[in-house]
XYZ file of C-alpha atoms in Angstrom:
700
model
C 0.000 0.000 0.000
C 2.826 2.370 0.896
C 4.842 1.792 -2.301
C 1.649 2.001 -4.371
C 0.923 5.364 -2.802
C 4.351 6.657 -3.745
C 3.969 5.470 -7.340
C 0.978 7.778 -7.698
C 2.026 10.699 -10.011
C 0.354 13.129 -7.564
C 2.390 11.934 -4.609
C 4.387 14.682 -2.950
C 7.147 14.147 -0.362
C 5.801 13.893 3.183
C 7.037 13.562 6.727
C 6.020 10.544 8.787
C 3.126 12.348 10.498
C 1.475 13.215 7.162
C 1.998 9.701 5.831
C 0.469 8.147 8.947
C -2.634 10.330 8.681
C -2.988 9.609 4.967
C -2.653 5.839 5.535
C -4.982 5.882 8.536
C -2.293 4.625 10.933
C -2.942 5.624 14.583
C -0.422 7.642 16.581
C 0.680 4.687 18.706
C 1.634 2.708 15.569
C 3.857 5.417 14.047
C 7.015 3.912 15.497
C 6.269 0.693 13.615
C 5.657 2.705 10.440
C 8.999 4.441 10.885
C 10.742 1.061 11.165
C 9.159 -0.058 7.882
C 10.073 3.223 6.204
C 13.681 2.972 7.367
C 13.934 -0.552 5.907
C 12.512 0.667 2.565
C 14.980 3.563 2.545
C 17.878 1.183 3.236
C 16.720 -1.086 0.391
C 16.485 1.917 -1.958
C 12.762 1.385 -2.541
C 11.930 4.890 -1.303
C 14.002 8.011 -0.650
C 14.540 10.272 2.362
C 15.234 13.979 1.809
C 17.616 16.119 3.866
C 14.519 17.630 5.510
C 13.166 14.290 6.699
C 10.520 13.815 3.991
C 9.930 10.438 2.374
C 10.177 10.592 -1.388
C 9.942 8.400 -4.420
C 12.957 6.127 -4.952
C 16.160 8.136 -5.405
C 14.242 11.402 -5.292
C 15.516 14.169 -3.030
C 13.234 17.169 -2.582
C 14.540 20.689 -2.019
C 13.102 24.181 -1.598
C 14.529 27.157 -3.452
C 13.979 30.129 -5.753
C 13.205 29.585 -9.424
C 15.317 31.388 -12.030
C 13.836 31.153 -15.508
C 15.441 31.350 -18.935
C 13.944 32.823 -22.111
C 14.189 29.384 -23.760
C 11.689 27.840 -21.352
C 13.982 25.979 -18.977
C 15.223 27.268 -15.648
C 17.136 26.626 -12.441
C 16.338 26.338 -8.763
C 18.770 28.130 -6.461
C 18.900 26.433 -3.070
C 21.196 26.345 -0.045
C 20.477 22.600 0.130
C 22.558 21.911 -2.998
C 26.115 22.836 -3.894
C 24.984 24.060 -7.320
C 21.758 25.157 -8.990
C 19.258 22.470 -10.010
C 18.516 22.431 -13.756
C 14.797 22.310 -14.605
C 14.064 21.329 -18.244
C 11.326 23.025 -20.259
C 8.050 21.253 -19.551
C 9.008 20.528 -15.936
C 8.670 24.083 -14.593
C 4.981 23.817 -13.592
C 4.477 27.369 -14.947
C 6.743 28.780 -12.217
C 7.600 32.453 -12.614
C 10.954 34.151 -11.943
C 11.663 34.386 -8.214
C 8.942 31.953 -7.115
C 9.689 29.884 -4.018
C 9.303 26.302 -5.210
C 9.644 22.708 -4.115
C 11.628 20.650 -6.599
C 12.447 16.967 -6.897
C 16.011 16.012 -7.796
C 15.547 13.457 -10.586
C 19.225 13.036 -11.418
C 22.114 14.036 -9.124
C 25.140 15.932 -10.382
C 27.841 13.804 -11.948
C 31.202 15.104 -13.182
C 30.558 18.115 -15.417
C 26.851 17.287 -15.626
C 24.440 19.397 -13.576
C 21.851 17.961 -11.227
C 18.463 17.841 -12.956
C 14.974 17.918 -11.523
C 11.402 19.063 -11.847
C 9.240 21.452 -9.909
C 6.770 19.601 -7.706
C 4.968 22.515 -6.112
C 4.981 26.327 -6.109
C 5.129 27.396 -2.463
C 5.017 31.151 -2.877
C 4.614 33.404 -5.911
C 7.135 36.248 -6.093
C 5.351 38.173 -8.851
C 1.901 39.733 -8.506
C 1.925 42.037 -11.522
C 3.423 42.099 -15.001
C 4.483 44.984 -17.233
C 4.164 44.421 -20.948
C 2.562 45.222 -24.286
C -1.184 44.785 -24.733
C -2.298 42.707 -27.710
C -5.959 43.241 -28.433
C -8.441 40.736 -29.852
C -12.172 41.175 -30.395
C -13.438 39.987 -27.006
C -10.245 39.532 -24.997
C -6.559 40.308 -25.068
C -3.095 39.314 -23.898
C -0.248 41.099 -22.180
C 3.092 40.084 -23.666
C 5.575 40.492 -20.790
C 8.568 42.788 -21.287
C 10.570 40.336 -19.213
C 11.367 37.540 -21.651
C 11.887 35.139 -18.762
C 8.125 34.915 -18.296
C 7.293 31.869 -20.370
C 3.566 32.675 -20.813
C 1.548 35.650 -21.979
C -1.091 36.916 -19.552
C -4.685 36.363 -20.693
C -6.940 39.411 -20.193
C -10.681 38.524 -20.228
C -13.318 40.819 -21.653
C -14.023 43.792 -19.380
C -10.624 43.624 -17.656
C -8.587 45.682 -20.158
C -9.341 49.288 -19.044
C -10.002 49.833 -22.788
C -6.290 49.630 -23.523
C -5.341 50.024 -27.164
C -3.332 47.541 -29.175
C 0.406 48.041 -28.621
C 0.144 50.127 -25.461
C 2.414 49.505 -22.478
C 0.392 48.380 -19.463
C 0.665 47.115 -15.901
C -1.470 44.023 -15.278
C -2.400 42.372 -11.985
C -2.212 38.564 -11.964
C -5.534 37.057 -10.865
C -4.765 33.402 -11.602
C -1.366 31.814 -12.147
C -2.810 29.190 -14.479
C -2.023 25.523 -14.702
C 0.134 23.506 -17.044
C -1.115 24.093 -20.572
C -3.173 27.125 -19.536
C -2.114 30.775 -19.538
C -2.165 32.801 -16.335
C -5.002 35.313 -16.198
C -5.110 38.937 -15.108
C -6.558 42.417 -15.421
C -5.000 45.699 -16.490
C -4.501 48.128 -13.604
C -2.601 50.936 -15.336
C -1.967 52.144 -18.889
C 1.538 53.596 -19.211
C 1.158 54.863 -22.780
C 2.392 54.093 -26.250
C 5.882 52.668 -26.547
C 6.652 55.552 -28.938
C 5.871 58.162 -26.254
C 9.067 59.664 -24.761
C 9.947 58.016 -21.454
C 7.395 55.199 -21.632
C 10.152 52.625 -22.122
C 12.015 53.649 -18.961
C 8.768 54.026 -17.026
C 7.882 50.452 -18.028
C 11.187 49.149 -16.653
C 10.727 51.047 -13.379
C 7.205 49.629 -13.032
C 8.478 46.118 -13.792
C 10.769 46.406 -10.761
C 7.808 47.631 -8.677
C 9.571 50.881 -7.815
C 7.109 53.349 -6.226
C 6.648 56.404 -8.422
C 4.051 58.756 -6.924
C 3.952 59.815 -3.293
C 0.725 58.983 -1.439
C -1.646 61.801 -0.333
C -0.736 61.552 3.362
C 2.940 62.182 2.498
C 2.100 65.228 0.360
C -0.145 66.487 3.150
C 2.720 66.265 5.655
C 4.880 68.427 3.372
C 2.542 71.363 4.005
C 3.833 71.577 7.600
C 7.503 71.709 6.583
C 8.992 75.218 6.098
C 10.755 76.238 2.900
C 13.522 78.095 4.759
C 15.402 77.498 8.019
C 13.530 79.100 10.914
C 15.395 81.047 13.671
C 14.211 78.641 16.392
C 15.914 75.757 14.539
C 19.337 77.357 15.107
C 19.217 77.101 18.892
C 21.981 74.922 20.333
C 23.649 74.400 16.949
C 27.299 75.009 16.109
C 27.450 78.038 13.794
C 29.817 77.289 10.904
C 28.535 79.932 8.499
C 31.841 81.843 8.699
C 33.801 78.983 7.091
C 34.469 78.764 3.359
C 31.990 76.056 2.395
C 31.333 74.362 -0.936
C 29.277 71.560 -2.402
C 30.880 69.588 -5.248
C 28.528 67.503 -7.404
C 27.692 66.567 -10.972
C 26.235 69.223 -13.268
C 22.754 67.690 -13.163
C 22.525 67.105 -9.394
C 19.675 68.844 -7.564
C 19.759 67.020 -4.213
C 22.928 68.371 -2.624
C 23.269 66.483 0.645
C 26.960 67.018 1.468
C 29.188 70.091 1.813
C 32.841 70.339 2.805
C 35.107 72.780 4.626
C 38.861 72.541 5.174
C 41.089 74.670 7.393
C 44.829 74.285 7.921
C 46.285 75.291 11.307
C 49.769 74.591 12.683
C 50.380 71.923 10.042
C 47.148 70.049 10.831
C 44.066 69.755 8.648
C 40.554 70.326 10.010
C 38.193 68.660 7.551
C 34.488 69.294 7.935
C 32.004 66.976 6.239
C 28.566 68.536 6.648
C 25.534 66.416 5.849
C 21.959 67.634 5.380
C 20.024 67.172 8.621
C 17.113 65.381 6.975
C 16.037 63.796 10.272
C 15.118 67.276 11.561
C 12.253 67.270 9.053
C 11.528 63.560 8.566
C 10.491 62.267 11.970
C 10.326 58.582 12.841
C 6.976 56.899 12.250
C 5.467 59.712 10.151
C 4.037 59.108 6.657
C 7.230 60.625 5.175
C 9.383 58.222 7.174
C 7.307 55.146 6.326
C 7.409 56.000 2.625
C 11.171 56.619 2.742
C 11.747 53.212 4.352
C 9.493 51.575 1.753
C 11.538 53.117 -1.072
C 14.874 52.612 0.692
C 16.873 54.613 -1.826
C 16.588 57.049 -4.698
C 16.781 55.391 -8.100
C 18.838 57.101 -10.805
C 17.630 56.162 -14.274
C 18.882 57.677 -17.524
C 16.119 60.268 -17.958
C 14.848 60.698 -14.405
C 15.431 60.322 -10.700
C 12.837 58.474 -8.663
C 13.550 60.080 -5.288
C 13.331 58.543 -1.839
C 11.984 61.848 -0.521
C 9.619 64.285 -2.285
C 11.439 66.946 -4.361
C 10.187 69.710 -2.075
C 12.470 68.202 0.566
C 15.255 66.636 -1.509
C 15.721 69.669 -3.771
C 14.505 72.257 -1.273
C 14.945 72.672 2.487
C 17.179 69.562 2.765
C 19.418 70.456 -0.183
C 22.566 72.415 0.754
C 21.919 75.075 -1.847
C 24.252 77.998 -2.421
C 23.820 81.157 -0.347
C 21.152 79.948 2.102
C 21.268 78.698 5.698
C 20.913 74.944 6.031
C 20.789 72.574 9.008
C 23.466 69.862 8.992
C 24.948 67.051 11.020
C 28.703 67.635 10.881
C 31.709 65.373 11.318
C 34.747 67.604 11.854
C 38.005 65.640 11.688
C 41.530 66.647 12.654
C 44.297 65.047 10.562
C 48.057 65.470 10.774
C 50.438 66.449 7.970
C 50.517 62.811 6.778
C 46.740 62.447 6.658
C 46.478 60.356 9.851
C 43.312 60.838 11.909
C 43.962 62.513 15.277
C 40.463 63.202 16.535
C 36.968 64.274 15.591
C 33.822 66.048 16.691
C 30.237 65.220 15.750
C 27.816 68.131 16.054
C 24.492 69.539 14.939
C 25.384 72.677 13.006
C 24.255 75.355 10.569
C 26.183 76.201 7.383
C 25.841 78.465 4.365
C 27.399 77.157 1.147
C 29.495 79.775 -0.674
C 29.418 78.088 -4.075
C 27.690 75.190 -5.775
C 30.710 73.647 -7.525
C 30.760 70.965 -10.224
C 33.235 68.129 -10.622
C 34.177 69.580 -14.019
C 35.094 73.005 -12.628
C 37.113 71.624 -9.692
C 38.918 69.221 -12.052
C 39.918 72.159 -14.261
C 41.401 73.891 -11.214
C 43.231 70.862 -9.806
C 44.341 69.037 -12.951
C 44.449 71.620 -15.708
C 45.045 74.887 -13.782
C 42.646 76.444 -16.275
C 43.296 80.257 -16.081
C 39.705 81.245 -16.817
C 38.188 78.864 -14.243
C 40.835 79.795 -11.658
C 39.924 83.481 -12.120
C 36.208 82.753 -11.791
C 36.755 80.936 -8.484
C 39.792 82.962 -7.374
C 38.620 83.286 -3.754
C 38.133 79.522 -3.460
C 41.154 78.240 -5.418
C 43.439 78.024 -2.314
C 40.709 75.936 -0.625
C 40.587 73.490 -3.546
C 44.372 73.182 -3.619
C 44.344 72.340 0.124
C 41.632 69.791 -0.516
C 43.644 68.252 -3.336
C 46.675 67.822 -1.073
C 44.675 66.247 1.760
C 42.776 63.996 -0.632
C 46.068 62.590 -1.952
C 47.273 61.886 1.601
C 44.043 60.107 2.575
C 43.969 58.071 -0.610
C 47.595 56.977 -0.230
C 46.994 55.844 3.359
C 43.971 53.868 2.256
C 45.945 52.306 -0.582
C 48.740 51.260 1.791
C 46.355 49.461 4.128
C 45.023 47.472 1.149
C 41.808 49.157 0.014
C 40.744 47.754 -3.363
C 40.172 50.416 -6.018
C 38.006 49.191 -8.891
C 38.007 51.863 -11.582
C 35.334 50.834 -14.080
C 34.251 53.744 -16.310
C 30.569 54.581 -15.942
C 28.419 55.425 -18.948
C 26.932 58.826 -19.644
C 23.901 58.430 -21.934
C 22.427 61.534 -23.573
C 18.843 61.494 -24.887
C 16.992 63.719 -27.343
C 13.536 65.207 -26.768
C 11.942 61.938 -27.899
C 13.881 59.923 -25.339
C 16.164 58.297 -27.915
C 19.866 57.988 -27.012
C 21.976 60.266 -29.202
C 25.351 59.881 -27.520
C 27.032 57.443 -25.126
C 30.387 58.215 -23.598
C 32.484 57.029 -20.661
C 32.048 59.049 -17.486
C 35.294 58.471 -15.667
C 36.419 59.480 -12.211
C 38.767 62.456 -11.904
C 40.578 64.317 -9.131
C 37.370 66.117 -8.101
C 35.202 62.993 -7.837
C 38.016 61.208 -5.977
C 38.380 64.165 -3.613
C 34.752 63.999 -2.514
C 34.943 60.199 -2.346
C 37.990 60.412 -0.030
C 36.325 62.894 2.300
C 33.011 61.014 2.466
C 34.757 57.684 3.139
C 36.717 59.323 5.960
C 33.528 60.575 7.593
C 31.769 57.228 7.178
C 34.658 55.353 8.798
C 35.010 57.877 11.623
C 31.320 57.753 12.532
C 31.228 53.945 12.362
C 34.277 53.529 14.607
C 32.921 56.022 17.148
C 29.596 54.186 17.513
C 31.172 50.742 17.386
C 33.190 51.486 20.518
C 30.246 53.193 22.212
C 28.393 49.882 21.724
C 25.227 51.712 20.795
C 22.646 50.097 18.492
C 23.703 51.098 14.993
C 23.435 50.298 11.302
C 26.684 49.389 9.568
C 27.694 48.924 5.959
C 29.246 45.473 5.860
C 31.363 43.804 3.179
C 32.466 40.365 4.330
C 35.492 38.363 3.245
C 34.992 36.336 0.047
C 34.026 32.684 0.357
C 37.145 30.543 0.344
C 36.017 28.367 -2.571
C 35.178 31.378 -4.777
C 38.472 33.134 -4.162
C 40.280 29.833 -4.683
C 38.553 29.429 -8.056
C 39.627 32.963 -8.960
C 43.215 32.191 -7.916
C 43.178 29.087 -10.116
C 41.838 31.113 -13.038
C 44.565 33.783 -12.931
C 47.222 31.067 -13.076
C 46.356 30.946 -16.796
C 47.948 34.393 -17.101
C 51.069 33.590 -15.101
C 49.647 35.349 -12.025
C 49.228 34.027 -8.514
C 47.513 34.821 -5.220
C 48.767 33.766 -1.819
C 45.810 32.582 0.280
C 46.649 31.924 3.924
C 44.698 29.939 6.490
C 42.867 33.156 7.407
C 41.799 33.676 3.795
C 42.832 36.514 1.509
C 43.745 40.067 2.539
C 42.411 42.875 0.337
C 45.966 44.202 0.009
C 46.851 41.102 -2.042
C 43.969 41.748 -4.413
C 44.893 45.415 -4.854
C 48.483 44.382 -5.567
C 47.140 42.077 -8.284
C 45.117 44.945 -9.804
C 48.230 47.133 -9.758
C 50.150 44.379 -11.552
C 47.620 43.997 -14.382
C 46.952 47.740 -14.768
C 46.965 48.805 -18.442
C 47.328 45.196 -19.639
C 44.879 43.444 -21.992
C 43.799 41.172 -19.125
C 42.896 44.020 -16.745
C 39.158 44.341 -17.598
C 38.479 40.605 -17.337
C 40.512 40.071 -14.170
C 38.914 43.122 -12.499
C 35.398 41.920 -13.315
C 36.057 38.337 -12.214
C 37.675 39.552 -9.000
C 34.593 41.633 -8.280
C 32.311 38.651 -8.947
C 34.327 36.477 -6.567
C 33.481 38.822 -3.698
C 30.345 39.037 -1.623
C 27.872 41.860 -2.069
C 28.000 44.648 0.490
C 24.915 44.956 2.677
C 23.545 46.638 5.784
C 23.774 44.950 9.174
C 23.488 45.699 12.882
C 26.876 44.063 13.483
C 29.967 46.082 12.569
C 32.029 43.395 10.870
C 34.077 45.763 8.721
C 34.349 46.403 4.996
C 36.644 43.995 3.155
C 36.877 45.953 -0.106
C 37.890 49.162 1.674
C 40.116 47.275 4.143
C 38.203 49.170 6.834
C 37.513 47.735 10.282
C 34.505 50.027 10.751
C 32.216 51.431 8.096
C 28.717 52.882 7.755
C 26.717 55.089 5.420
C 26.357 58.542 6.980
C 26.763 60.987 4.101
C 23.596 60.675 1.945
C 20.375 60.832 4.012
C 18.467 62.486 1.152
C 18.839 59.410 -1.037
C 19.577 56.470 1.327
C 17.443 55.403 4.259
C 20.271 53.838 6.362
C 21.975 57.254 6.526
C 18.749 58.864 7.711
C 18.296 56.097 10.282
C 21.715 56.517 11.880
C 21.336 60.312 11.909
C 18.438 59.824 14.329
C 20.542 57.596 16.571
C 23.456 60.049 16.522
C 21.250 63.030 17.356
C 19.500 61.237 20.208
C 22.896 60.292 21.568
C 24.165 63.895 21.297
C 21.147 65.057 23.305
C 21.583 62.349 25.942
C 18.248 60.775 24.989
C 19.523 57.324 23.994
C 18.297 55.677 27.186
C 17.639 51.959 27.702
C 14.127 52.172 26.280
C 15.319 53.896 23.107
C 18.234 51.477 22.759
C 15.807 48.555 23.051
C 13.586 50.211 20.431
C 16.463 50.505 17.958
C 17.673 46.966 18.598
C 14.182 45.803 17.734
C 13.708 47.756 14.477
C 17.242 47.899 13.029
C 17.437 44.291 11.711
C 14.305 44.958 9.635
C 15.680 48.292 8.419
C 18.931 46.584 7.377
C 17.072 43.895 5.447
C 14.721 46.346 3.719
C 17.555 48.740 2.825
C 19.702 45.959 1.358
C 16.740 44.670 -0.661
C 15.730 48.052 -2.106
C 19.366 48.782 -2.935
C 19.573 45.579 -5.007
C 16.316 46.486 -6.756
C 17.604 49.964 -7.628
C 20.906 48.604 -8.956
C 19.144 46.040 -11.143
C 16.708 48.627 -12.536
C 19.507 51.106 -13.273
C 21.555 48.392 -15.004
C 18.535 47.239 -17.015
C 17.720 50.754 -18.236
C 21.348 51.318 -19.221
C 21.452 48.061 -21.208
C 18.166 48.946 -22.889
C 19.336 52.413 -23.944
C 22.698 51.123 -25.176
C 20.966 48.503 -27.309
C 18.454 51.064 -28.548
C 21.326 53.393 -29.475
C 22.991 50.670 -31.543
C 19.818 50.089 -33.603
C 20.738 53.334 -35.416
C 24.230 52.048 -36.161
C 23.467 48.725 -37.857
C 25.942 47.963 -40.618
C 28.530 50.438 -39.351
C 32.154 49.385 -39.063
C 33.708 50.317 -35.718
C 36.853 49.626 -33.746
C 36.832 48.040 -30.289
C 38.780 45.927 -27.830
C 38.108 42.271 -26.984
C 36.860 42.398 -23.381
C 35.937 38.746 -22.852
C 36.390 35.387 -24.555
C 34.210 32.273 -24.203
C 33.667 29.018 -26.046
C 30.782 30.549 -28.004
C 32.486 33.757 -29.098
C 34.101 36.927 -27.798
C 32.855 40.231 -26.451
C 34.026 43.511 -27.921
C 33.830 46.770 -25.989
C 33.635 49.996 -27.986
C 35.241 53.261 -26.788
C 31.796 54.505 -25.715
C 31.422 51.526 -23.232
C 28.889 49.654 -25.417
C 29.647 45.930 -25.485
C 28.501 43.350 -28.021
C 29.311 39.768 -28.974
C 30.970 38.252 -32.016
C 29.540 34.707 -32.115
C 31.967 31.939 -32.989
C 29.518 30.715 -35.664
C 30.048 33.986 -37.549
C 33.800 33.280 -37.890
C 33.496 31.384 -41.165
C 37.144 31.463 -42.273
C 38.179 28.651 -39.902
C 37.094 26.344 -37.086
C 37.951 28.120 -33.817
C 38.682 26.375 -30.544
C 38.495 27.967 -27.117
C 41.724 27.730 -25.126
C 40.947 28.166 -21.444
C 44.585 28.477 -20.389
C 45.021 31.659 -22.464
C 41.380 32.712 -22.747
C 41.596 32.883 -26.505
C 39.949 31.486 -29.637
C 42.383 29.957 -32.114
C 41.740 28.831 -35.684
C 42.718 25.179 -36.269
C 44.015 25.724 -39.809
C 45.165 29.340 -39.855
C 46.346 29.719 -36.273
C 44.553 33.059 -36.212
C 43.945 34.085 -32.611
C 41.463 36.282 -30.793
C 42.457 37.164 -27.235
C 41.808 39.665 -24.452
C 42.824 43.260 -25.119
C 43.189 42.706 -28.862
C 41.937 45.544 -31.055
C 39.489 44.438 -33.734
C 37.190 46.009 -36.278
C 33.601 44.896 -36.149
C 30.359 45.525 -38.011
C 27.184 46.056 -35.980
C 25.007 43.134 -37.053
C 21.973 43.205 -34.768
C 20.631 45.057 -31.703
C 17.569 43.830 -29.808
C 16.396 46.244 -27.079
C 13.838 43.726 -25.779
C 16.474 41.043 -25.169
C 19.168 43.679 -24.382
C 21.560 41.931 -26.794
C 23.974 43.386 -29.350
C 25.595 41.178 -32.002
C 28.722 42.115 -33.926
C 30.491 40.335 -36.738
C 34.139 40.679 -37.566
C 34.884 43.185 -40.335
C 36.904 42.010 -43.307
C 39.574 44.620 -42.659
C 42.160 43.898 -39.987
C 43.987 46.259 -37.669
């Protein structure tokens, strides 16, 4: 009876209690049932999962998250297996990306072959709405998902379409997830507009990531009680720093200026002031503004817009350290010696007045180019910038010596026309001005974190843990192919060793690949209540203090700091923070990941869209990656595309892992990292975010 039950196609793995109830075996007989089950397990007639569930013969059952592929198959990511479980097309049970599923392992991993299985049950759906294009029929319609990893279109019954027109971008709520062989069903909740309307494409991506766009009425209502200018009563008890030369240094397009800097030099010592907008003065804990800020977690910076964490009236107004007006700040004033070593610090509520709203471009022209015209325009401030440049170099050198890893990937600057189409893409690289602000902000973040770590107050830290030993070992094995090595001790790897490796490969053809693979071998930084240090920065203590306008963790620790300054961080308040901070850390880490993914997706989309206007053009690029199925070529404007091995028709090319190259069997022709090549733009698919190149006939 037991084995017959398990042969039933509908049988799902069960623990002994469920089996006993199903078989009608009383509680007092369960021990006898367990004996029988153990014998059957030993004989291989049934299986026993790692979670104590009895399965079909040889069938282990695991729980995990489903990751789908555009071709219909997918994988289950689970801590219960050493590698992802491959799920063939037809065995996915209509699971959607991110669903929590129960999967049966049908075939364990063997050699180079992945473990294979099928989804038994969907435990929890991760997706409740879909963004896509509406396809209209006479009495019904379908939403074709923008995300190609959704294997099914969403059926929209009559009366559930909001009268959407054919081809419009829409947001649809899922009402039924469907069964095998049947489409999921839903209703349209929002019409975003025609795909040809400027900005609809980016809006669709933001909606697909479920990023909140509009602020709810109760938040807008609260804004009415917030003043537009600093009131005299707000200055009481604050340190008055309005006499100091004070500047903000940001990008040309920035409107939310949340940090300003001052720098005095006395008796050979530097007094660096990092002054951060006192957002917590206006956004009180538990208010609608605060709840909405926590929900959003971070501002999201897309190509044509910013989706702010706080309403613009705050982020661009009273909380922005605008030129020539009084602003409330939380200041970290640090004393450093002539070598850039930290001697002491003060944390204070203060008031400042920024003298100039500087741009990175202008400060760069002063520091790097000594541009006469710019130096004349900012003559009164030029000595200040020169002091800042000197201190920045000292701080950066000290950080380099302790082993901080400096990844220097060029960012992309994408310019759009009035129709939202990308007209220019160029690298947006760091310069002396961006590094200067980075050095000063990192110093403040470390100083604040160390102070509160030793006070043993409840706090929110920015944590970057050591890489997993197996991942860094795999990376070390990989770089052996290039004649490079990493010494890994019993305590793991020190960041100084990794920075030394980056220094060694600087300006070599291998640098881009090795930098990217090194980054992938590391863990992602996150927020935590435990101050376990920041591996990448080689910092024992680190937090995010400097951007409360656009990051919730910064706003959260500002409240803790201010309560502590006022002597209000009593046992009850400490207990309160210990209770809420783990949830804040989790939410902030999650919304940060969401923002990063959305920003990356929009950038890929716009780059692919840009290349649709350049089909057939011959361009020059550098091979940035090589695989068995082709090689990637990066253009000077940061756009990357693939030359598929199948398009190399002059020879049969083999992938050589030891040199990361493709070599022709007959000709010996080789394609390797860093090699300059001429390509022709063959295809660009914005929906799939893919760009295909083919090799041009001409050679460099």
